[in-house]
């Protein structure tokens, strides 16, 4: 919120200095964000008069001028190239040493083409105050030479900018700020009085309100015979000082009331309204071109103002171009209304419109001001533009805004932390507009003013469904008593000065701070560390991809299509991060980096909802090492990545089962699924399908894995005991089993491990052979078992017994026989 010091003085009688005003604003919660001395940059420039102007003897486009710029510069010679430099006109003079902001130079005395020049004659653009011009600025004829141009142009005013919290809609008005400062003892508030303007004829335009939920009350009147045009200088200066562009007198008047009283208004060109009725209603998927020149589509959720031709205004936010006032406007219809803050905020957010009107309506405006504001605006329009006013027309009714709040005096000290006498509490509230309705020794009840929409508003709770109805009612009644009192305490504290309230730290729950990461966040961090430690580079991808791409990697339901995507190829929520990783690998390969590993932890989407997946991808060939040739990536690398992530998150490897039923975007014979139990799928791994790789431009295998982090159960917390380390050496035995081609190796390993659980501590695969030396449809599976004695070294007979158990267990579970 910006305002000038002179504007504040329009409403506040005070002798306080700028520093005192800014300090008071900070104390009462209206934090000062900036103070701008508008005239500081142009203070060195002086008003002057050209005494004579003759042709430069050595340059066709230059003139030698004699200039009177007041004491010290009564007769200065200046060489000037402006075509309008001539004898007798009043101009702006820059003495030597003056910095010219529009040119970013400092003036020096010297010679130009042999003629002395002791300064510069300037345009407004060169001062940084105006647009491009063909010559120097010409001031009024009666301008007295030697004045500071900042004083002459009224640029000596100070602009103050304050931060407004969302609950203080009343502070979005200069009058509201003056009220707060007066309550803080910094002066006296001038009363705002609006003269009633009696209508001389019935308004030819009427109101109809069919959307009272969004607009409970709307007023207006016709003013005919007006003359629109440029605003008077005082009005232009007032608005331009705070950064608003002057448009025309009628528009500037509405902007003035928006800033001055926090009361947005709108003026329609009455001649451009079709029919005799303006209707406040819901939108109907119509398009309106607003005053900013953009087209907007309004829906049934938006409140609009329409005439016989359609929507003419996005109510409370921005008017329409079709009925805007122009220099040819002679009859206007002035609108003044109340709008629901929530609906205004939702419409503004959906349409992406930020206007001064929206900013105030969505924070709440004075509920009792529409009549007075309409009268004041009517008077100003007639004073500046002429014309005569009709009778006031309205629709709806003034809402019941009257509320009361009760304050217990002792709560100011016990809850607010500042001991304020009871009489002073009542006085402060009175200065802020809270009128006392009743008072006793311990408390006071006040009527909340119409401009304080944040105090004692009805409370709406959103309780849990398991709370009984009577308990909900009890809580709602308690909150409705507590909240208004807290509001009044806050008002007293800030007017006394927030700097006087001693800071009190919140009580600590524990001397030792809690964990910074939740278990879920810790799990993500652990998975990330494991993947990067395995040589995968982390990436971050969009959560949406092209629809056609999503279909290759699973289901792409219509419910996950984006209606308004940021790009045409990002219109579907992704089913897995793998396509993002594949696209990143393709881009790197196109730039010469074909051997790489990538990973991402991110969201994936399906008809069942959102899940979090740790995904990785390896492309190209393995690293070259001495004695080891580089080879294409295999599904074993992806399986190892997935197993390492799962193990780090507390999943025992023995609890996992590998099955070959990976999704269709994996290679059907070189992929798998890691399960914990028959139903809980924890990971997919394997080579990507050749058709996907061919379409992506890869001519060698690319392997990937997906670990479903949301499906991993929390590890059971067991008390750790000391490790049981046997003093005896382990014994390793190799077995080669002849098994059917379709027998999973996992089944052989699991059967061997369970043959003698007390002694067999490890089983691993070291060879798979399939060739013409074996019967057709058979394969040879070589495994190694580790036998760990605990109490004594095993005899040959005991080792042989263990071997027989392994052979029998594998034969029973898989039908495999020991290869001879």
mmCIF file of C-alpha atoms in Angstrom, residues 54-64 79-82 112-113:
data_model
loop_
_atom_site.group_PDB
_atom_site.id
_atom_site.type_symbol
_atom_site.label_atom_id
_atom_site.label_comp_id
_atom_site.label_asym_id
_atom_site.label_seq_id
_atom_site.Cartn_x
_atom_site.Cartn_y
_atom_site.Cartn_z
ATOM 1 C CA UNK A 54 20.663 32.933 -31.664
ATOM 2 C CA UNK A 55 22.059 30.592 -34.274
ATOM 3 C CA UNK A 56 25.336 28.885 -33.356
ATOM 4 C CA UNK A 57 28.021 30.271 -35.696
ATOM 5 C CA UNK A 58 29.616 26.862 -36.265
ATOM 6 C CA UNK A 59 26.640 24.460 -36.241
ATOM 7 C CA UNK A 60 23.361 24.536 -38.119
ATOM 8 C CA UNK A 61 21.374 22.578 -35.518
ATOM 9 C CA UNK A 62 22.607 24.318 -32.386
ATOM 10 C CA UNK A 63 21.528 27.607 -30.793
ATOM 11 C CA UNK A 64 23.374 29.798 -28.326
ATOM 12 C CA UNK A 79 24.427 25.827 -26.143
ATOM 13 C CA UNK A 80 21.240 23.908 -26.926
ATOM 14 C CA UNK A 81 20.229 21.613 -29.781
ATOM 15 C CA UNK A 82 16.465 21.555 -29.091
ATOM 16 C CA UNK A 112 30.571 23.123 -27.731
ATOM 17 C CA UNK A 113 31.817 23.852 -31.251
#
